[in-house]
Amino acid sequence: MKSCGSMLGLWGQRLPAAGVLLLLPFLPLLLLAVPAPHRASYKPVIVVHGLFDSSYSFRHLLEYINETHPGTVVTVLDLFDGRESLRPLWEQVQGFREAVVPIMAKAPQGVHLICYSQGGLVCRALLSVMDDHNVDSFISLSSPQMGQYGDTDYLKWLFPTSMRSNLYRICYSPWGQEFSICNYWHDPHHDDLYLNASSFLALINGERDHPNATVWRKNFLRVGHLVLIGGPDDGVITPWQSSFFGFYDANETVLEMEEQLVYLRDSFGLKTLLARGAIVRCPMAGISHTAWHSNRTLYETCIEPWLS
């Protein structure tokens, strides 16, 4: 079938100039008959909220995605909202896993994960335990990936009589591990207790031997890109470098990711990901913890480029 342009050329050869002029008013209609170029579809986006959050917190993020990538299917998983987010993290991982499996099954081209705060740890565990996940970009939005060690309003509400210096007495007990925040409480002054008692973070970090370590590492390495976002004015994640896999040593000096044992040993794949250029670090100052998912500049700089 000849294109509209070539047809006009043929008519121009057969008709006198006056005849061509008579056709000009109909040119817009002829152009409408030309198929519009196919717009590339975007991969579905799955959003996982943080501690005490709900899907409503992400209304601005949804607006940004719809504006910049119209037609994108975005699912903000409405599970473990509010106080339910204090449930043990492995319980949450199972619930979120059941929710993401059918979404991934309908997206053979892959999906993107945007996971905020505590949700970033849930997502990292999902990537570890799912043998057949198809996550292209895992966007970790101000998440305590190497743990939390700081006095925050959340802690004061949950454990009003405890400070960070003695919270290990609660968190590193069987009772304490029933609270999500204790699953990633990381006291640098009691490392042995952390390694022995942590039922979640020490396992997904590969800091403690377990029979699934090799498989989990292999699964995690299926991810296309790991995008790490955080900043010095967060006010909740402590140290804020935990969002980039940095953390305190025993003297509370922050060691960056490349100085951490989990990186040097490549215990769950960080070193491998960095070597293949799959880790993106996007630090940004001036953003408080509750504003990460509503800041337009942050979205355009650190999130939107990875939503293919």
Short mmCIF file of N, CA, C and O in Angstrom, two decimals, residues 109-238:
data_model
loop_
_atom_site.label_atom_id
_atom_site.label_comp_id
_atom_site.label_asym_id
_atom_site.label_seq_id
_atom_site.Cartn_x
_atom_site.Cartn_y
_atom_site.Cartn_z
N GLN A 109 7.34 -8.30 30.02
CA GLN A 109 8.44 -7.38 29.73
C GLN A 109 9.12 -6.87 31.00
O GLN A 109 10.16 -6.22 30.93
N GLY A 110 8.52 -7.14 32.17
CA GLY A 110 9.11 -6.73 33.43
C GLY A 110 8.33 -5.64 34.13
O GLY A 110 7.41 -5.04 33.56
N VAL A 111 8.67 -5.39 35.38
CA VAL A 111 8.01 -4.37 36.20
C VAL A 111 9.06 -3.53 36.90
O VAL A 111 10.24 -3.88 36.95
N HIS A 112 8.60 -2.40 37.45
CA HIS A 112 9.44 -1.56 38.30
C HIS A 112 8.87 -1.57 39.72
O HIS A 112 7.65 -1.56 39.91
N LEU A 113 9.75 -1.57 40.70
CA LEU A 113 9.35 -1.47 42.11
C LEU A 113 9.81 -0.13 42.66
O LEU A 113 10.99 0.23 42.54
N ILE A 114 8.90 0.61 43.29
CA ILE A 114 9.24 1.80 44.06
C ILE A 114 8.86 1.49 45.50
O ILE A 114 7.68 1.30 45.81
N CYS A 115 9.85 1.44 46.37
CA CYS A 115 9.62 0.96 47.72
C CYS A 115 10.16 1.97 48.72
O CYS A 115 11.36 2.28 48.71
N TYR A 116 9.29 2.46 49.56
CA TYR A 116 9.59 3.59 50.45
C TYR A 116 9.87 3.13 51.88
O TYR A 116 9.11 2.34 52.45
N SER A 117 10.96 3.66 52.45
CA SER A 117 11.31 3.47 53.86
C SER A 117 11.33 1.98 54.21
O SER A 117 12.03 1.20 53.57
N GLN A 118 10.56 1.57 55.22
CA GLN A 118 10.53 0.16 55.60
C GLN A 118 10.16 -0.73 54.42
O GLN A 118 10.63 -1.87 54.30
N GLY A 119 9.34 -0.20 53.51
CA GLY A 119 8.95 -0.97 52.32
C GLY A 119 10.13 -1.36 51.46
O GLY A 119 10.06 -2.36 50.73
N GLY A 120 11.23 -0.58 51.52
CA GLY A 120 12.43 -0.95 50.75
C GLY A 120 13.04 -2.24 51.22
O GLY A 120 13.61 -3.00 50.42
N LEU A 121 12.93 -2.53 52.50
CA LEU A 121 13.43 -3.79 53.04
C LEU A 121 12.51 -4.94 52.66
O LEU A 121 12.96 -6.05 52.35
N VAL A 122 11.20 -4.68 52.68
CA VAL A 122 10.24 -5.70 52.23
C VAL A 122 10.54 -6.08 50.78
O VAL A 122 10.59 -7.26 50.42
N CYS A 123 10.79 -5.06 49.95
CA CYS A 123 11.05 -5.33 48.53
C CYS A 123 12.37 -6.07 48.32
O CYS A 123 12.46 -6.95 47.46
N ARG A 124 13.38 -5.71 49.10
CA ARG A 124 14.65 -6.42 48.93
C ARG A 124 14.50 -7.89 49.30
O ARG A 124 15.09 -8.78 48.66
N ALA A 125 13.70 -8.16 50.33
CA ALA A 125 13.45 -9.55 50.69
C ALA A 125 12.65 -10.26 49.59
O ALA A 125 12.91 -11.43 49.28
N LEU A 126 11.70 -9.55 48.98
CA LEU A 126 10.95 -10.14 47.87
C LEU A 126 11.87 -10.55 46.74
O LEU A 126 11.76 -11.65 46.18
N LEU A 127 12.81 -9.67 46.39
CA LEU A 127 13.75 -9.98 45.32
C LEU A 127 14.63 -11.17 45.67
O LEU A 127 15.15 -11.85 44.77
N SER A 128 14.83 -11.39 46.95
CA SER A 128 15.68 -12.51 47.39
C SER A 128 14.94 -13.84 47.35
O SER A 128 15.51 -14.86 46.97
N VAL A 129 13.67 -13.84 47.74
CA VAL A 129 12.97 -15.12 47.89
C VAL A 129 12.20 -15.53 46.63
O VAL A 129 11.78 -16.69 46.53
N MET A 130 12.03 -14.61 45.67
CA MET A 130 11.27 -14.94 44.46
C MET A 130 12.21 -15.43 43.35
O MET A 130 13.01 -14.66 42.82
N ASP A 131 12.07 -16.70 43.01
CA ASP A 131 12.96 -17.31 42.02
C ASP A 131 12.77 -16.75 40.61
O ASP A 131 13.69 -16.78 39.80
N ASP A 132 11.57 -16.28 40.32
CA ASP A 132 11.26 -15.90 38.94
C ASP A 132 10.77 -14.46 38.83
O ASP A 132 10.00 -14.13 37.92
N HIS A 133 11.20 -13.59 39.73
CA HIS A 133 10.75 -12.20 39.62
C HIS A 133 11.33 -11.57 38.35
O HIS A 133 12.37 -12.00 37.84
N ASN A 134 10.65 -10.55 37.84
CA ASN A 134 11.09 -9.89 36.62
C ASN A 134 11.22 -8.37 36.84
O ASN A 134 10.74 -7.57 36.02
N VAL A 135 11.84 -7.99 37.95
CA VAL A 135 11.97 -6.58 38.30
C VAL A 135 13.10 -5.94 37.49
O VAL A 135 14.25 -6.39 37.56
N ASP A 136 12.76 -4.92 36.74
CA ASP A 136 13.75 -4.17 35.97
C ASP A 136 14.47 -3.18 36.89
O ASP A 136 15.67 -3.28 37.11
N SER A 137 13.73 -2.21 37.43
CA SER A 137 14.31 -1.24 38.35
C SER A 137 13.72 -1.41 39.75
O SER A 137 12.49 -1.38 39.90
N PHE A 138 14.56 -1.60 40.74
CA PHE A 138 14.15 -1.59 42.14
C PHE A 138 14.60 -0.25 42.71
O PHE A 138 15.79 0.00 42.89
N ILE A 139 13.64 0.64 42.94
CA ILE A 139 13.92 1.99 43.41
C ILE A 139 13.68 2.03 44.91
O ILE A 139 12.54 1.95 45.38
N SER A 140 14.76 2.12 45.67
CA SER A 140 14.72 2.12 47.13
C SER A 140 14.69 3.57 47.60
O SER A 140 15.69 4.28 47.53
N LEU A 141 13.54 4.01 48.07
CA LEU A 141 13.30 5.41 48.39
C LEU A 141 13.43 5.66 49.90
O LEU A 141 12.54 5.34 50.67
N SER A 142 14.60 6.20 50.29
CA SER A 142 14.88 6.49 51.70
C SER A 142 14.57 5.30 52.59
O SER A 142 13.74 5.37 53.50
N SER A 143 15.24 4.22 52.32
CA SER A 143 15.02 2.97 53.06
C SER A 143 16.25 2.62 53.88
O SER A 143 17.37 2.75 53.40
N PRO A 144 16.07 2.16 55.12
CA PRO A 144 17.21 1.80 55.97
C PRO A 144 17.80 0.45 55.58
O PRO A 144 17.71 -0.54 56.32
N GLN A 145 18.43 0.39 54.41
CA GLN A 145 18.88 -0.89 53.87
C GLN A 145 19.93 -1.59 54.73
O GLN A 145 20.04 -2.81 54.70
N MET A 146 20.72 -0.82 55.48
CA MET A 146 21.69 -1.46 56.38
C MET A 146 21.25 -1.41 57.83
O MET A 146 22.02 -1.69 58.74
N GLY A 147 19.98 -1.04 58.04
CA GLY A 147 19.44 -1.01 59.38
C GLY A 147 19.23 0.39 59.91
O GLY A 147 19.54 1.38 59.26
N GLN A 148 18.67 0.44 61.11
CA GLN A 148 18.33 1.70 61.76
C GLN A 148 18.93 1.73 63.16
O GLN A 148 18.87 0.75 63.90
N TYR A 149 19.53 2.89 63.51
CA TYR A 149 20.03 3.07 64.87
C TYR A 149 19.90 4.54 65.24
O TYR A 149 20.86 5.31 65.16
N GLY A 150 18.69 4.94 65.60
CA GLY A 150 18.47 6.33 65.94
C GLY A 150 17.18 6.52 66.70
O GLY A 150 16.21 5.78 66.52
N ASP A 151 17.16 7.53 67.58
CA ASP A 151 15.95 7.88 68.32
C ASP A 151 15.04 8.70 67.41
O ASP A 151 15.40 9.78 66.95
N THR A 152 13.87 8.19 67.14
CA THR A 152 12.91 8.89 66.28
C THR A 152 11.57 8.94 66.99
O THR A 152 11.34 8.29 68.01
N ASP A 153 10.66 9.74 66.44
CA ASP A 153 9.31 9.83 67.02
C ASP A 153 8.61 8.48 66.97
O ASP A 153 7.83 8.14 67.85
N TYR A 154 8.90 7.70 65.91
CA TYR A 154 8.29 6.37 65.81
C TYR A 154 8.70 5.51 67.00
O TYR A 154 7.88 4.84 67.62
N LEU A 155 9.99 5.54 67.32
CA LEU A 155 10.49 4.72 68.43
C LEU A 155 9.94 5.19 69.77
O LEU A 155 9.59 4.39 70.63
N LYS A 156 9.89 6.51 69.94
CA LYS A 156 9.39 7.05 71.21
C LYS A 156 7.93 6.68 71.43
O LYS A 156 7.50 6.48 72.56
N TRP A 157 7.18 6.59 70.32
CA TRP A 157 5.78 6.18 70.45
C TRP A 157 5.67 4.69 70.75
O TRP A 157 4.86 4.27 71.59
N LEU A 158 6.50 3.90 70.08
CA LEU A 158 6.40 2.45 70.22
C LEU A 158 7.02 1.95 71.52
O LEU A 158 6.45 1.09 72.21
N PHE A 159 8.19 2.50 71.87
CA PHE A 159 8.90 2.09 73.09
C PHE A 159 9.22 3.34 73.91
O PHE A 159 10.37 3.81 73.92
N PRO A 160 8.23 3.91 74.61
CA PRO A 160 8.42 5.20 75.28
C PRO A 160 9.45 5.20 76.39
O PRO A 160 9.97 6.26 76.75
N THR A 161 9.77 4.06 76.95
CA THR A 161 10.73 4.01 78.07
C THR A 161 12.13 3.62 77.61
O THR A 161 13.03 3.48 78.45
N SER A 162 12.32 3.43 76.32
CA SER A 162 13.62 2.98 75.83
C SER A 162 14.25 4.03 74.92
O SER A 162 13.57 4.75 74.20
N MET A 163 15.59 4.11 74.98
CA MET A 163 16.35 4.94 74.07
C MET A 163 17.18 4.01 73.19
O MET A 163 17.27 2.80 73.43
N ARG A 164 17.82 4.59 72.18
CA ARG A 164 18.53 3.73 71.24
C ARG A 164 19.64 2.93 71.91
O ARG A 164 19.96 1.84 71.49
N SER A 165 20.21 3.48 72.99
CA SER A 165 21.34 2.80 73.64
C SER A 165 20.93 1.51 74.34
O SER A 165 21.75 0.62 74.54
N ASN A 166 19.65 1.42 74.73
CA ASN A 166 19.24 0.18 75.41
C ASN A 166 18.09 -0.55 74.71
O ASN A 166 17.57 -1.53 75.23
N LEU A 167 17.71 -0.09 73.53
CA LEU A 167 16.62 -0.73 72.82
C LEU A 167 16.97 -2.16 72.39
O LEU A 167 16.09 -2.99 72.18
N TYR A 168 18.26 -2.44 72.31
CA TYR A 168 18.67 -3.80 71.93
C TYR A 168 18.11 -4.84 72.89
O TYR A 168 17.87 -6.00 72.51
N ARG A 169 17.91 -4.45 74.15
CA ARG A 169 17.38 -5.40 75.14
C ARG A 169 15.99 -5.89 74.74
O ARG A 169 15.62 -7.02 75.04
N ILE A 170 15.24 -5.03 74.08
CA ILE A 170 13.91 -5.41 73.60
C ILE A 170 13.99 -6.04 72.22
O ILE A 170 13.48 -7.14 71.98
N CYS A 171 14.67 -5.35 71.30
CA CYS A 171 14.65 -5.79 69.91
C CYS A 171 15.34 -7.13 69.69
O CYS A 171 14.94 -7.88 68.80
N TYR A 172 16.36 -7.41 70.48
CA TYR A 172 17.09 -8.66 70.27
C TYR A 172 16.57 -9.77 71.18
O TYR A 172 17.32 -10.67 71.59
N SER A 173 15.28 -9.71 71.45
CA SER A 173 14.59 -10.78 72.17
C SER A 173 13.54 -11.36 71.24
O SER A 173 13.12 -10.72 70.27
N PRO A 174 13.09 -12.58 71.51
CA PRO A 174 12.04 -13.17 70.66
C PRO A 174 10.79 -12.30 70.61
O PRO A 174 10.15 -12.19 69.55
N TRP A 175 10.46 -11.67 71.73
CA TRP A 175 9.28 -10.80 71.76
C TRP A 175 9.49 -9.58 70.87
O TRP A 175 8.61 -9.19 70.11
N GLY A 176 10.67 -8.97 70.95
CA GLY A 176 10.96 -7.79 70.16
C GLY A 176 10.93 -8.05 68.67
O GLY A 176 10.51 -7.19 67.88
N GLN A 177 11.36 -9.23 68.25
CA GLN A 177 11.38 -9.56 66.83
C GLN A 177 10.00 -9.73 66.22
O GLN A 177 9.87 -9.91 65.01
N GLU A 178 8.97 -9.61 67.06
CA GLU A 178 7.60 -9.62 66.56
C GLU A 178 7.17 -8.25 66.04
O GLU A 178 6.08 -8.10 65.51
N PHE A 179 8.04 -7.24 66.21
CA PHE A 179 7.77 -5.89 65.71
C PHE A 179 8.67 -5.62 64.50
O PHE A 179 9.87 -5.85 64.55
N SER A 180 8.09 -5.09 63.44
CA SER A 180 8.85 -4.88 62.21
C SER A 180 10.10 -4.05 62.43
O SER A 180 11.17 -4.36 61.90
N ILE A 181 10.00 -2.98 63.21
CA ILE A 181 11.14 -2.09 63.36
C ILE A 181 12.32 -2.78 64.04
O ILE A 181 13.48 -2.46 63.77
N CYS A 182 12.02 -3.77 64.87
CA CYS A 182 13.10 -4.53 65.51
C CYS A 182 13.76 -5.49 64.53
O CYS A 182 14.89 -5.93 64.76
N ASN A 183 13.06 -5.84 63.46
CA ASN A 183 13.63 -6.74 62.46
C ASN A 183 14.81 -6.12 61.74
O ASN A 183 15.61 -6.83 61.12
N TYR A 184 14.92 -4.77 61.77
CA TYR A 184 16.07 -4.11 61.13
C TYR A 184 16.79 -3.16 62.08
O TYR A 184 17.56 -2.31 61.65
N TRP A 185 16.51 -3.32 63.40
CA TRP A 185 17.27 -2.55 64.38
C TRP A 185 18.70 -3.07 64.39
O TRP A 185 18.94 -4.26 64.54
N HIS A 186 19.65 -2.17 64.21
CA HIS A 186 21.05 -2.57 64.02
C HIS A 186 21.92 -1.76 64.98
O HIS A 186 22.32 -0.65 64.67
N ASP A 187 22.17 -2.34 66.14
CA ASP A 187 22.97 -1.67 67.17
C ASP A 187 24.45 -1.97 66.93
O ASP A 187 24.88 -3.11 67.10
N PRO A 188 25.23 -0.96 66.54
CA PRO A 188 26.64 -1.22 66.22
C PRO A 188 27.49 -1.56 67.45
O PRO A 188 28.62 -2.02 67.30
N HIS A 189 26.93 -1.34 68.64
CA HIS A 189 27.67 -1.64 69.87
C HIS A 189 27.37 -3.05 70.40
O HIS A 189 27.99 -3.47 71.38
N HIS A 190 26.45 -3.73 69.75
CA HIS A 190 26.09 -5.10 70.16
C HIS A 190 25.95 -5.97 68.91
O HIS A 190 24.90 -6.56 68.66
N ASP A 191 27.02 -6.01 68.15
CA ASP A 191 26.98 -6.70 66.86
C ASP A 191 26.71 -8.19 67.00
O ASP A 191 25.97 -8.77 66.20
N ASP A 192 27.28 -8.82 68.02
CA ASP A 192 27.06 -10.26 68.20
C ASP A 192 25.59 -10.56 68.48
O ASP A 192 25.03 -11.54 67.94
N LEU A 193 24.97 -9.73 69.31
CA LEU A 193 23.55 -9.92 69.60
C LEU A 193 22.71 -9.73 68.34
O LEU A 193 21.76 -10.48 68.10
N TYR A 194 23.06 -8.72 67.57
CA TYR A 194 22.35 -8.46 66.32
C TYR A 194 22.43 -9.68 65.40
O TYR A 194 21.42 -10.15 64.86
N LEU A 195 23.62 -10.20 65.20
CA LEU A 195 23.81 -11.33 64.28
C LEU A 195 23.06 -12.57 64.73
O LEU A 195 22.52 -13.32 63.91
N ASN A 196 23.00 -12.77 66.02
CA ASN A 196 22.34 -13.98 66.55
C ASN A 196 20.83 -13.83 66.64
O ASN A 196 20.10 -14.82 66.49
N ALA A 197 20.36 -12.60 66.89
CA ALA A 197 18.93 -12.41 67.17
C ALA A 197 18.13 -11.92 65.98
O ALA A 197 16.92 -12.18 65.91
N SER A 198 18.76 -11.21 65.06
CA SER A 198 18.02 -10.63 63.95
C SER A 198 17.44 -11.73 63.07
O SER A 198 18.17 -12.50 62.45
N SER A 199 16.12 -11.75 62.99
CA SER A 199 15.45 -12.79 62.19
C SER A 199 15.19 -12.35 60.77
O SER A 199 14.63 -13.10 59.97
N PHE A 200 15.59 -11.12 60.44
CA PHE A 200 15.30 -10.60 59.10
C PHE A 200 16.53 -9.97 58.44
O PHE A 200 17.07 -10.52 57.47
N LEU A 201 16.99 -8.82 58.94
CA LEU A 201 18.04 -8.09 58.25
C LEU A 201 19.33 -8.89 58.12
O LEU A 201 19.95 -8.92 57.04
N ALA A 202 19.74 -9.56 59.20
CA ALA A 202 20.98 -10.34 59.13
C ALA A 202 20.88 -11.47 58.12
O ALA A 202 21.89 -11.89 57.54
N LEU A 203 19.65 -11.93 57.86
CA LEU A 203 19.46 -13.02 56.89
C LEU A 203 19.49 -12.50 55.46
O LEU A 203 20.20 -13.05 54.61
N ILE A 204 18.74 -11.43 55.16
CA ILE A 204 18.74 -10.95 53.77
C ILE A 204 20.07 -10.30 53.41
O ILE A 204 20.42 -10.19 52.23
N ASN A 205 20.84 -9.86 54.44
CA ASN A 205 22.18 -9.34 54.19
C ASN A 205 23.22 -10.44 54.01
O ASN A 205 24.37 -10.16 53.64
N GLY A 206 22.84 -11.67 54.30
CA GLY A 206 23.80 -12.77 54.23
C GLY A 206 24.86 -12.68 55.31
O GLY A 206 25.96 -13.23 55.15
N GLU A 207 24.54 -12.01 56.40
CA GLU A 207 25.51 -11.86 57.50
C GLU A 207 25.52 -13.08 58.41
O GLU A 207 26.45 -13.27 59.19
N ARG A 208 24.47 -13.87 58.33
CA ARG A 208 24.39 -15.10 59.10
C ARG A 208 24.12 -16.24 58.15
O ARG A 208 23.29 -16.13 57.24
N ASP A 209 24.82 -17.33 58.32
CA ASP A 209 24.66 -18.48 57.44
C ASP A 209 23.25 -19.05 57.53
O ASP A 209 22.68 -19.16 58.62
N HIS A 210 22.70 -19.40 56.39
CA HIS A 210 21.42 -20.10 56.36
C HIS A 210 21.36 -20.87 55.03
O HIS A 210 22.04 -20.52 54.06
N PRO A 211 20.56 -21.88 54.96
CA PRO A 211 20.58 -22.78 53.77
C PRO A 211 20.13 -22.13 52.47
O PRO A 211 20.42 -22.65 51.40
N ASN A 212 19.43 -20.99 52.55
CA ASN A 212 18.92 -20.37 51.33
C ASN A 212 19.82 -19.25 50.80
O ASN A 212 19.47 -18.60 49.81
N ALA A 213 20.95 -19.02 51.44
CA ALA A 213 21.78 -17.86 51.12
C ALA A 213 22.19 -17.82 49.64
O ALA A 213 22.10 -16.77 48.99
N THR A 214 22.62 -18.93 49.10
CA THR A 214 23.08 -18.96 47.70
C THR A 214 21.95 -18.68 46.73
O THR A 214 22.09 -17.90 45.78
N VAL A 215 20.80 -19.29 46.97
CA VAL A 215 19.64 -19.09 46.09
C VAL A 215 19.14 -17.65 46.19
O VAL A 215 18.81 -17.03 45.16
N TRP A 216 19.09 -17.12 47.40
CA TRP A 216 18.62 -15.74 47.58
C TRP A 216 19.53 -14.76 46.84
O TRP A 216 19.05 -13.80 46.24
N ARG A 217 20.82 -14.99 46.90
CA ARG A 217 21.76 -14.11 46.20
C ARG A 217 21.53 -14.18 44.69
O ARG A 217 21.50 -13.15 44.00
N LYS A 218 21.36 -15.36 44.18
CA LYS A 218 21.10 -15.55 42.76
C LYS A 218 19.82 -14.83 42.34
O LYS A 218 19.75 -14.17 41.29
N ASN A 219 18.78 -14.95 43.16
CA ASN A 219 17.51 -14.29 42.86
C ASN A 219 17.66 -12.77 42.86
O ASN A 219 17.14 -12.08 41.97
N PHE A 220 18.35 -12.25 43.86
CA PHE A 220 18.52 -10.80 43.97
C PHE A 220 19.23 -10.24 42.75
O PHE A 220 18.92 -9.15 42.26
N LEU A 221 20.18 -11.00 42.23
CA LEU A 221 20.97 -10.54 41.09
C LEU A 221 20.19 -10.54 39.77
O LEU A 221 20.71 -10.10 38.75
N ARG A 222 18.94 -10.99 39.79
CA ARG A 222 18.09 -10.92 38.60
C ARG A 222 17.66 -9.48 38.31
O ARG A 222 17.24 -9.16 37.20
N VAL A 223 17.75 -8.60 39.31
CA VAL A 223 17.27 -7.23 39.15
C VAL A 223 18.09 -6.49 38.09
O VAL A 223 19.30 -6.72 37.95
N GLY A 224 17.42 -5.61 37.34
CA GLY A 224 18.12 -4.86 36.30
C GLY A 224 18.93 -3.71 36.86
O GLY A 224 20.12 -3.57 36.57
N HIS A 225 18.28 -2.86 37.66
CA HIS A 225 18.94 -1.73 38.29
C HIS A 225 18.50 -1.60 39.74
O HIS A 225 17.33 -1.84 40.06
N LEU A 226 19.44 -1.22 40.58
CA LEU A 226 19.14 -0.92 41.98
C LEU A 226 19.39 0.58 42.16
O LEU A 226 20.52 1.05 42.09
N VAL A 227 18.30 1.33 42.34
CA VAL A 227 18.38 2.78 42.46
C VAL A 227 18.21 3.17 43.92
O VAL A 227 17.15 2.92 44.52
N LEU A 228 19.25 3.74 44.50
CA LEU A 228 19.26 4.09 45.93
C LEU A 228 19.09 5.59 46.09
O LEU A 228 19.85 6.38 45.54
N ILE A 229 18.07 5.98 46.89
CA ILE A 229 17.74 7.39 47.07
C ILE A 229 17.68 7.71 48.56
O ILE A 229 17.10 6.95 49.35
N GLY A 230 18.27 8.81 48.96
CA GLY A 230 18.24 9.26 50.35
C GLY A 230 18.95 10.58 50.47
O GLY A 230 19.41 11.15 49.47
N GLY A 231 19.07 11.08 51.71
CA GLY A 231 19.75 12.36 51.87
C GLY A 231 19.99 12.75 53.31
O GLY A 231 19.39 12.18 54.24
N PRO A 232 20.86 13.72 53.53
CA PRO A 232 21.29 14.09 54.88
C PRO A 232 20.24 14.80 55.72
O PRO A 232 20.41 14.92 56.94
N ASP A 233 19.16 15.28 55.12
CA ASP A 233 18.13 15.99 55.86
C ASP A 233 16.88 15.15 56.07
O ASP A 233 15.81 15.67 56.38
N ASP A 234 17.04 13.84 55.92
CA ASP A 234 15.91 12.92 56.07
C ASP A 234 15.28 13.03 57.45
O ASP A 234 14.06 13.10 57.59
N GLY A 235 16.09 13.00 58.50
CA GLY A 235 15.57 13.18 59.85
C GLY A 235 15.03 11.94 60.52
O GLY A 235 14.70 11.97 61.71
N VAL A 236 14.92 10.84 59.81
CA VAL A 236 14.42 9.58 60.40
C VAL A 236 15.44 8.46 60.20
O VAL A 236 15.85 7.82 61.17
N ILE A 237 15.83 8.18 58.98
CA ILE A 237 16.78 7.11 58.72
C ILE A 237 18.12 7.48 59.36
O ILE A 237 18.69 8.53 59.06
N THR A 238 18.59 6.62 60.26
CA THR A 238 19.81 6.92 61.02
C THR A 238 20.75 5.72 61.03
O THR A 238 20.35 4.65 61.49
#
